[in-house]
Amino acid sequence: MAVTFSDLHTEQGVKSVDDHLAGKTYISGDQLTVDDVKVYAAVSEKPRDAFPNASKWYDCVASHLAKSFPGKAVGVSIGGSAAQPEAPAAAAGDDDDDMDLFGDETEEEKKAAEEREAAKKDTKKPKESGKSSVLMEVKPWDDETDMKKLEAAVRSVEMPGLLWGASKLVPVGYGIKKLTIMLTIVDDLVSPDNLIEDYLTCEPNNEYIQSVDIVAFNKI
């Protein structure tokens, strides 16, 4: 919200600054800004002790300006009824002593505001869920289990986020083979444990499948 100070060459004007600075260090926010420099330039001299907030603020701004302009000043007197720089001619009906601390928004400020809004929109976009590559071992009941039907039972399980990949039969011993099969899952949609317990090792698939083990699990 814009702040306006009037007649800063008078005690009434300085009092308005003093009241505004109650509990504050600077005119706007918690750091020195161009607002402070504008008001400082409009105040003709250091406020009296009767205005402690304004007096402390005046010294603070003067200290910052001294660091920015280290050259030795010889002193300047400005003529006129009010000891302050002459302001450009104002529009009809405007008070020359009124100061609007917030002028029209610059192109740079508009661009920065647009970038902030775009960043906010990006944070609201749902992030794409991660994927994982899983290698499973599927074991039959015995050497009489039809491994083609076992693999068909495995691949019959379908759900969003599940993609079956390459497979092969690996001899275990005593004529028994196990099925190793790759699958890719979307992490937020498919739980490997749920896939095994609720689909692969329950009816009707448990007619062929004795057990399923996760051999490898890698994030993609």
Rosetta silent file (secondary structure, phi, psi, omega in degrees, C-alpha in Angstrom):
SEQUENCE: MAVTFSDLHTEQGVKSVDDHLAGKTYISGDQLTVDDVKVYAAVSEKPRDAFPNASKWYDCVASHLAKSFPGKAVGVSIGGSAAQPEAPAAAAGDDDDDMDLFGDETEEEKKAAEEREAAKKDTKKPKESGKSSVLMEVKPWDDETDMKKLEAAVRSVEMPGLLWGASKLVPVGYGIKKLTIMLTIVDDLVSPDNLIEDYLTCEPNNEYIQSVDIVAFNKI
SCORE:     score description
SCORE:     0.000 S_00000001
   1 L     0.000  131.853 -178.075    0.000    0.000    0.000 S_00000001
   2 L   -65.954  143.067  178.574    1.401    3.416   -1.000 S_00000001
   3 L  -115.162  136.506 -177.765    2.456    5.754    1.804 S_00000001
   4 E  -123.981  130.617  175.120    2.201    9.530    1.443 S_00000001
   5 E  -117.158  142.734 -179.175    3.985   12.179    3.511 S_00000001
   6 L  -124.982  150.632  172.603    3.208   15.909    3.258 S_00000001
   7 L    51.710   53.521 -176.157    5.027   19.107    4.252 S_00000001
   8 L   -72.475   -5.497  174.919    8.220   17.364    5.378 S_00000001
   9 L   -87.653    0.176  179.019    9.879   20.781    5.905 S_00000001
  10 L  -113.111  162.221  179.294    7.490   21.380    8.799 S_00000001
  11 H   -64.711  -34.096  178.685    7.302   19.798   12.250 S_00000001
  12 H   -63.444  -40.691  178.320    3.878   18.391   11.419 S_00000001
  13 H   -66.711  -42.266  178.595    5.352   16.627    8.407 S_00000001
  14 H   -64.266  -35.870  178.582    8.300   15.274   10.423 S_00000001
  15 H   -62.556  -36.576  179.375    5.849   14.076   13.072 S_00000001
  16 H   -65.494  -34.981  175.814    4.037   12.013   10.429 S_00000001
  17 H   -68.768  -43.436  179.960    7.349   10.330    9.580 S_00000001
  18 H   -60.175  -42.571  178.421    8.091    9.773   13.269 S_00000001
  19 H   -65.488  -39.853 -179.449    4.686    8.149   13.785 S_00000001
  20 H   -64.462  -33.611 -176.236    5.159    5.964   10.700 S_00000001
  21 L   -85.769    4.191  178.270    8.551    4.746   11.985 S_00000001
  22 L   -60.386  118.542 -179.747    7.187    3.616   15.347 S_00000001
  23 L    78.458    8.612 -178.887    8.510    0.079   15.760 S_00000001
  24 L  -125.173  159.502  175.656   10.323    0.265   12.394 S_00000001
  25 L  -101.560  -34.165 -177.361   13.870    0.883   11.241 S_00000001
  26 L  -130.219  166.861 -177.876   13.135    1.939    7.674 S_00000001
  27 L   -62.722  -45.428 -178.286   10.268    3.470    5.724 S_00000001
  28 L  -128.796  118.721  175.961    9.509    0.297    3.774 S_00000001
  29 L    75.149 -159.007 -174.910   10.440   -3.192    4.971 S_00000001
  30 L  -113.380   16.253  176.439   13.501   -4.100    7.002 S_00000001
  31 L  -136.437  158.464  177.923   16.211   -2.805    4.641 S_00000001
  32 L   -66.034  130.299  179.555   17.224    0.565    3.265 S_00000001
  33 L  -130.767  176.155  177.707   15.342    1.315    0.034 S_00000001
  34 H   -62.104  -23.617  176.973   14.906    4.187   -2.386 S_00000001
  35 H   -60.393  -42.231  179.834   11.842    5.154   -0.317 S_00000001
  36 H   -63.860  -40.926 -179.025   14.133    6.090    2.565 S_00000001
  37 H   -64.974  -39.776  179.070   16.343    8.167    0.273 S_00000001
  38 H   -61.591  -48.041 -178.166   13.316   10.027   -1.126 S_00000001
  39 H   -68.014  -39.796  178.445   11.991   10.917    2.325 S_00000001
  40 H   -57.893  -42.913 -178.988   15.493   11.757    3.601 S_00000001
  41 H   -66.757  -27.571 -177.047   15.974   14.208    0.728 S_00000001
  42 H   -85.045  -18.394  178.247   12.662   15.881    1.508 S_00000001
  43 L   -84.741  124.143 -170.611   13.431   16.399    5.213 S_00000001
  44 L   -68.428  -31.850 -178.439   15.330   19.699    5.522 S_00000001
  45 L  -157.512  170.053 -179.717   17.430   18.760    8.582 S_00000001
  46 L   -58.945  127.847  179.602   17.859   16.125   11.266 S_00000001
  47 L   -59.285  147.212  179.371   14.631   15.880   13.299 S_00000001
  48 L   -66.460  167.271  179.427   14.752   17.171   16.863 S_00000001
  49 L   -61.540  -17.966  178.140   14.873   14.830   19.880 S_00000001
  50 L   -66.814  -14.824  178.010   11.131   15.340   20.187 S_00000001
  51 L  -121.331   73.575 -172.505   10.892   12.950   17.238 S_00000001
  52 H   -61.564  -38.245 -178.890   13.120   10.038   18.379 S_00000001
  53 H   -65.843  -46.599 -179.783   12.023    7.560   15.696 S_00000001
  54 H   -66.923  -37.976 -179.402   12.608    9.986   12.853 S_00000001
  55 H   -64.692  -44.721  178.844   15.885   11.217   14.383 S_00000001
  56 H   -64.284  -41.865  178.772   17.286    7.680   14.702 S_00000001
  57 H   -63.651  -41.125 -178.901   16.161    6.839   11.166 S_00000001
  58 H   -60.593  -45.103  178.893   17.732   10.046    9.801 S_00000001
  59 H   -63.681  -38.255 -178.944   21.121    9.149   11.343 S_00000001
  60 H   -64.934  -45.882  179.287   20.879    5.624    9.965 S_00000001
  61 H   -65.481  -40.862 -179.899   20.180    6.782    6.402 S_00000001
  62 H   -61.249  -38.766  179.253   22.908    9.427    6.652 S_00000001
  63 H   -63.855  -43.325  178.274   25.375    6.737    7.717 S_00000001
  64 H   -64.134  -41.489 -179.569   24.507    4.549    4.718 S_00000001
  65 H   -66.845  -34.950  179.172   24.782    7.496    2.336 S_00000001
  66 H   -63.462  -35.414  178.542   28.159    8.471    3.778 S_00000001
  67 H   -70.869  -33.079 -178.517   29.476    4.993    2.913 S_00000001
  68 H   -79.162  -25.838 -178.988   28.122    5.280   -0.633 S_00000001
  69 L  -127.421   80.616 -172.496   29.533    8.790   -1.136 S_00000001
  70 L   -73.680   -8.957 -179.855   32.905    8.839    0.668 S_00000001
  71 L   -63.467  157.479 -178.639   34.001   12.198   -0.748 S_00000001
  72 L   -82.950  121.354  179.643   34.300   15.197    1.573 S_00000001
  73 L   -87.328  144.189  179.291   31.249   17.467    1.419 S_00000001
  74 L  -101.667   -7.471  179.450   31.658   21.245    1.885 S_00000001
  75 L    97.336  137.412 -178.727   27.973   21.912    2.585 S_00000001
  76 L  -134.114  135.405  174.513   25.224   23.229    0.357 S_00000001
  77 L  -109.815  135.753 -179.905   22.447   25.698    1.104 S_00000001
  78 L  -114.403  122.367 -177.200   19.257   25.614   -0.923 S_00000001
  79 L   -73.699  170.784 -179.423   17.233   28.779   -1.135 S_00000001
  80 L   112.481  169.335 -177.481   13.462   29.049   -0.897 S_00000001
  81 L   -69.366  -26.544  179.888   10.893   28.803    1.851 S_00000001
  82 L  -121.623  127.251 -177.140   11.500   25.106    2.289 S_00000001
  83 L   -79.476   71.401  179.157   15.025   23.735    2.466 S_00000001
  84 L  -150.279  155.792 -178.229   14.480   20.856    0.084 S_00000001
  85 L   -58.960  144.490  179.904   15.253   20.178   -3.571 S_00000001
  86 L   -71.320  127.788 -178.187   12.868   21.762   -6.029 S_00000001
  87 L   -86.967  153.133  176.018   10.505   19.141   -7.361 S_00000001
  88 L   -59.726  155.073 -178.303    9.418   18.965  -11.004 S_00000001
  89 L   -58.699  131.602 -178.547    6.185   20.760  -11.810 S_00000001
  90 L   -94.011  164.718  178.475    3.219   18.713  -10.681 S_00000001
  91 L   -67.004  155.838 -178.301   -0.092   18.254  -12.407 S_00000001
  92 L   -56.135  132.501  177.088   -2.808   20.785  -11.622 S_00000001
  93 L    92.655   -9.664  179.619   -4.406   20.203   -8.252 S_00000001
  94 L   -86.620  147.910  176.329   -1.444   18.149   -6.889 S_00000001
  95 L   -87.361  124.524 -177.158    0.334   19.218   -3.712 S_00000001
  96 L   -62.737  -23.005 -176.559    4.041   19.746   -4.432 S_00000001
  97 L   -90.986   -7.047  179.319    4.941   18.418   -0.974 S_00000001
  98 L   -74.915  139.079  179.929    3.047   15.100   -1.326 S_00000001
  99 E  -125.804  116.669  174.353    5.263   12.087   -1.925 S_00000001
 100 E   -94.423  110.475 -174.503    3.931    8.844   -3.392 S_00000001
 101 L   -70.227  -16.308 -177.465    6.568    6.266   -2.498 S_00000001
 102 L  -120.179  102.153 -179.985    5.306    3.784   -5.085 S_00000001
 103 L   -82.149 -166.295  178.302    5.352    5.076   -8.652 S_00000001
 104 L   -63.921  146.639 -178.957    4.225    3.306  -11.792 S_00000001
 105 L   -68.906  131.133 -179.946    5.488   -0.225  -12.169 S_00000001
 106 L   -80.243  167.562  178.452    8.595   -0.452  -14.379 S_00000001
 107 H   -61.948  -38.418  179.359    9.088   -2.975  -17.178 S_00000001
 108 H   -64.059  -40.984  179.796   11.665   -4.788  -15.035 S_00000001
 109 H   -67.177  -38.601  178.041    9.225   -5.037  -12.123 S_00000001
 110 H   -63.233  -43.351 -178.813    6.465   -6.293  -14.424 S_00000001
 111 H   -64.267  -42.011  179.320    8.785   -8.947  -15.866 S_00000001
 112 H   -63.627  -39.721  179.213    9.874  -10.058  -12.385 S_00000001
 113 H   -65.065  -40.250  178.722    6.242  -10.307  -11.272 S_00000001
 114 H   -64.464  -39.448  179.174    5.381  -12.405  -14.330 S_00000001
 115 H   -65.769  -37.539  178.755    8.321  -14.740  -13.634 S_00000001
 116 H   -65.934  -41.935  179.117    7.191  -15.185  -10.020 S_00000001
 117 H   -64.079  -39.905  179.223    3.660  -16.035  -11.140 S_00000001
 118 H   -64.703  -37.799  179.155    5.008  -18.522  -13.684 S_00000001
 119 H   -66.020  -37.923  178.417    7.136  -20.138  -10.964 S_00000001
 120 H   -63.995  -40.737  179.905    4.077  -20.470   -8.714 S_00000001
 121 H   -65.091  -36.607 -179.936    2.149  -22.174  -11.514 S_00000001
 122 H   -65.387  -36.555 -179.225    5.025  -24.599  -12.098 S_00000001
 123 H   -70.688  -21.991 -179.929    5.026  -25.630   -8.437 S_00000001
 124 H   -82.504  -17.202  179.898    1.297  -26.392   -8.679 S_00000001
 125 L   -68.450  134.581  178.543    1.796  -28.793  -11.586 S_00000001
 126 L   -64.284  130.555  179.905    1.710  -32.417  -10.454 S_00000001
 127 L   -74.989  141.472  179.978    5.165  -33.914  -10.614 S_00000001
 128 L   -67.139  131.934 -178.745    5.588  -36.978  -12.787 S_00000001
 129 L   -68.303  149.599  178.573    5.847  -40.101  -10.667 S_00000001
 130 L   -74.795  164.146  178.615    9.093  -42.065  -10.722 S_00000001
 131 E  -123.237  157.352  179.269    9.505  -45.466  -12.332 S_00000001
 132 E  -136.475  148.923  174.959   11.356  -48.594  -11.267 S_00000001
 133 E  -105.307  128.721 -175.364   12.736  -51.655  -13.010 S_00000001
 134 E  -124.946  138.298  173.898   12.099  -54.932  -11.179 S_00000001
 135 E  -113.751  122.120 -178.044   13.461  -58.445  -11.745 S_00000001
 136 E  -115.603  148.829  170.313   11.314  -61.251  -10.307 S_00000001
 137 E  -110.846  123.129 -179.368   11.829  -64.980   -9.925 S_00000001
 138 E  -111.227  120.124 -175.043    8.657  -67.035  -10.218 S_00000001
 139 E  -105.708  136.850  178.963    8.892  -70.614   -8.904 S_00000001
 140 E   -83.898  176.654  178.967    6.564  -73.483   -9.879 S_00000001
 141 L   -74.939  -41.458 -178.490    5.264  -76.198   -7.592 S_00000001
 142 L  -161.836 -171.678 -177.028    7.252  -79.013   -9.189 S_00000001
 143 L   -74.588   -8.364  179.357    8.742  -80.369  -12.389 S_00000001
 144 L   -92.268   -6.096  179.770    5.299  -81.241  -13.704 S_00000001
 145 L   -67.551  132.547  177.572    4.090  -77.618  -13.731 S_00000001
 146 L   -75.363  107.917 -174.483    3.455  -76.330  -17.251 S_00000001
 147 H   -70.085  -27.041  176.228    5.861  -73.369  -17.430 S_00000001
 148 H   -66.908  -39.962  177.665    4.149  -71.873  -20.489 S_00000001
 149 H   -70.169  -34.564  177.598    0.894  -71.684  -18.543 S_00000001
 150 H   -61.869  -47.693  179.717    2.788  -70.314  -15.546 S_00000001
 151 H   -64.347  -38.324  178.042    4.221  -67.469  -17.643 S_00000001
 152 H   -62.312  -37.619  178.225    0.817  -66.845  -19.217 S_00000001
 153 H   -64.860  -40.100  178.695   -0.658  -66.569  -15.718 S_00000001
 154 H   -63.094  -50.260 -176.457    2.001  -64.035  -14.760 S_00000001
 155 H   -71.901  -13.297  178.146    1.477  -61.896  -17.848 S_00000001
 156 L   -72.298  -16.529  178.703   -2.305  -62.061  -17.436 S_00000001
 157 L   -75.760  118.944  179.647   -1.996  -59.651  -14.523 S_00000001
 158 L  -129.644  140.201  177.413   -2.684  -56.173  -15.884 S_00000001
 159 L  -163.496  157.461  177.815   -3.010  -52.844  -14.092 S_00000001
 160 L   -58.549  133.143  177.599   -2.194  -49.156  -14.713 S_00000001
 161 L    88.272    6.698 -179.311    1.533  -48.498  -14.362 S_00000001
 162 E  -117.874  127.590  177.432    2.625  -52.131  -14.954 S_00000001
 163 E  -134.552  115.789  178.067    4.562  -53.253  -18.018 S_00000001
 164 E   -77.047  144.606 -178.836    5.897  -56.822  -18.345 S_00000001
 165 E  -120.547 -145.621 -176.310    9.225  -57.246  -20.120 S_00000001
 166 E   -69.848  153.905  179.779   11.630  -59.975  -21.183 S_00000001
 167 E  -145.371  162.571  173.532   11.651  -63.371  -19.500 S_00000001
 168 E  -158.537  158.446  178.390   13.532  -66.666  -19.548 S_00000001
 169 E   -96.812  132.761 -178.219   13.465  -70.072  -17.901 S_00000001
 170 E  -120.609  122.894  178.650   16.370  -70.926  -15.618 S_00000001
 171 E   -61.109  137.409  178.202   17.088  -74.524  -14.530 S_00000001
 172 E  -106.186  -41.139 -178.328   16.995  -75.050  -10.757 S_00000001
 173 E   141.984  156.528  179.902   17.640  -78.801  -10.500 S_00000001
 174 L    57.240   33.750  177.750   15.827  -82.113  -10.561 S_00000001
 175 L    78.430    3.327 -179.305   14.144  -81.094  -13.797 S_00000001
 176 E   -94.048  138.654  175.604   12.600  -77.999  -12.222 S_00000001
 177 E  -122.203  153.781  174.780   12.904  -74.601  -13.857 S_00000001
 178 E  -118.690  155.286  179.919   12.035  -71.132  -12.590 S_00000001
 179 E  -100.042  124.249  171.133   10.824  -68.131  -14.566 S_00000001
 180 E  -105.773  131.767 -175.184   12.806  -64.875  -14.350 S_00000001
 181 E  -142.258  138.786  178.143   10.908  -61.900  -15.727 S_00000001
 182 E   -92.022  148.180  173.699   11.526  -58.169  -15.979 S_00000001
 183 E  -148.696  149.686  176.480    8.846  -55.585  -15.332 S_00000001
 184 E  -114.722  132.745 -177.832    8.646  -51.803  -15.243 S_00000001
 185 E  -127.045  150.759  168.887    6.343  -50.108  -12.740 S_00000001
 186 E   -88.937  119.527 -168.890    5.165  -46.574  -11.994 S_00000001
 187 L   -56.116  -38.807 -177.398    6.015  -46.216   -8.308 S_00000001
 188 L   -76.452  -13.079 -175.502    2.849  -44.368   -7.290 S_00000001
 189 L  -108.335  -28.612 -173.666    0.586  -46.885   -9.039 S_00000001
 190 L  -128.301  128.218  173.264    2.128  -50.298   -8.480 S_00000001
 191 L  -105.152  121.443  179.852    3.511  -51.900   -5.320 S_00000001
 192 H   -56.019  -41.790  179.957    5.654  -55.001   -6.013 S_00000001
 193 H   -63.073  -42.678  178.496    4.607  -56.592   -2.704 S_00000001
 194 H   -65.164  -37.994  178.746    0.932  -55.995   -3.481 S_00000001
 195 H   -61.316  -42.004 -178.346    1.434  -57.410   -6.970 S_00000001
 196 H   -71.887  -49.780 -172.604    2.895  -60.616   -5.537 S_00000001
 197 H   -73.066  -38.440 -172.446    0.520  -61.125   -2.601 S_00000001
 198 H   -98.419  -10.538 -176.471   -2.770  -60.052   -4.193 S_00000001
 199 H  -128.107  -54.078 -172.111   -2.308  -61.181   -7.796 S_00000001
 200 H   -76.199  -36.027 -175.242    0.521  -63.607   -8.555 S_00000001
 201 L  -106.253   16.255  175.691    0.296  -65.993   -5.588 S_00000001
 202 L  -116.265  172.394 -177.989   -3.469  -66.042   -5.123 S_00000001
 203 L   -61.861  144.530   -0.655   -6.198  -67.837   -7.057 S_00000001
 204 L   -89.678   -1.603 -173.307   -6.280  -68.707   -9.875 S_00000001
 205 H   -69.285  -22.325 -179.357   -2.569  -68.077  -10.503 S_00000001
 206 H   -72.184   -1.228  172.769   -1.432  -70.108   -7.488 S_00000001
 207 H   -66.664  -30.200 -178.692   -2.386  -73.206   -9.424 S_00000001
 208 L  -111.172  -29.795 -172.608    0.959  -72.788  -11.218 S_00000001
 209 E   -99.502  122.930  176.626    2.889  -70.371   -9.013 S_00000001
 210 E   -86.468  -46.590 -178.434    4.341  -71.527   -5.703 S_00000001
 211 E  -157.901  161.538  178.868    6.237  -68.344   -4.792 S_00000001
 212 E  -135.080  131.575  178.157    7.651  -65.135   -6.202 S_00000001
 213 E  -121.332  144.365  174.687   10.856  -63.376   -5.111 S_00000001
 214 E   -89.636  115.663 -178.162   12.170  -59.898   -5.995 S_00000001
 215 E   -89.959  -37.667 -179.239   15.756  -60.355   -7.191 S_00000001
 216 E  -145.751  145.183  179.751   16.532  -56.770   -8.227 S_00000001
 217 E  -143.399  114.518 -176.761   14.830  -53.385   -7.810 S_00000001
 218 E  -131.188  135.611  175.406   16.247  -50.269   -9.477 S_00000001
 219 E   -73.733  140.903  179.030   14.909  -46.743   -9.830 S_00000001
 220 L   -97.165    0.000    0.000   14.782  -45.490  -13.407 S_00000001
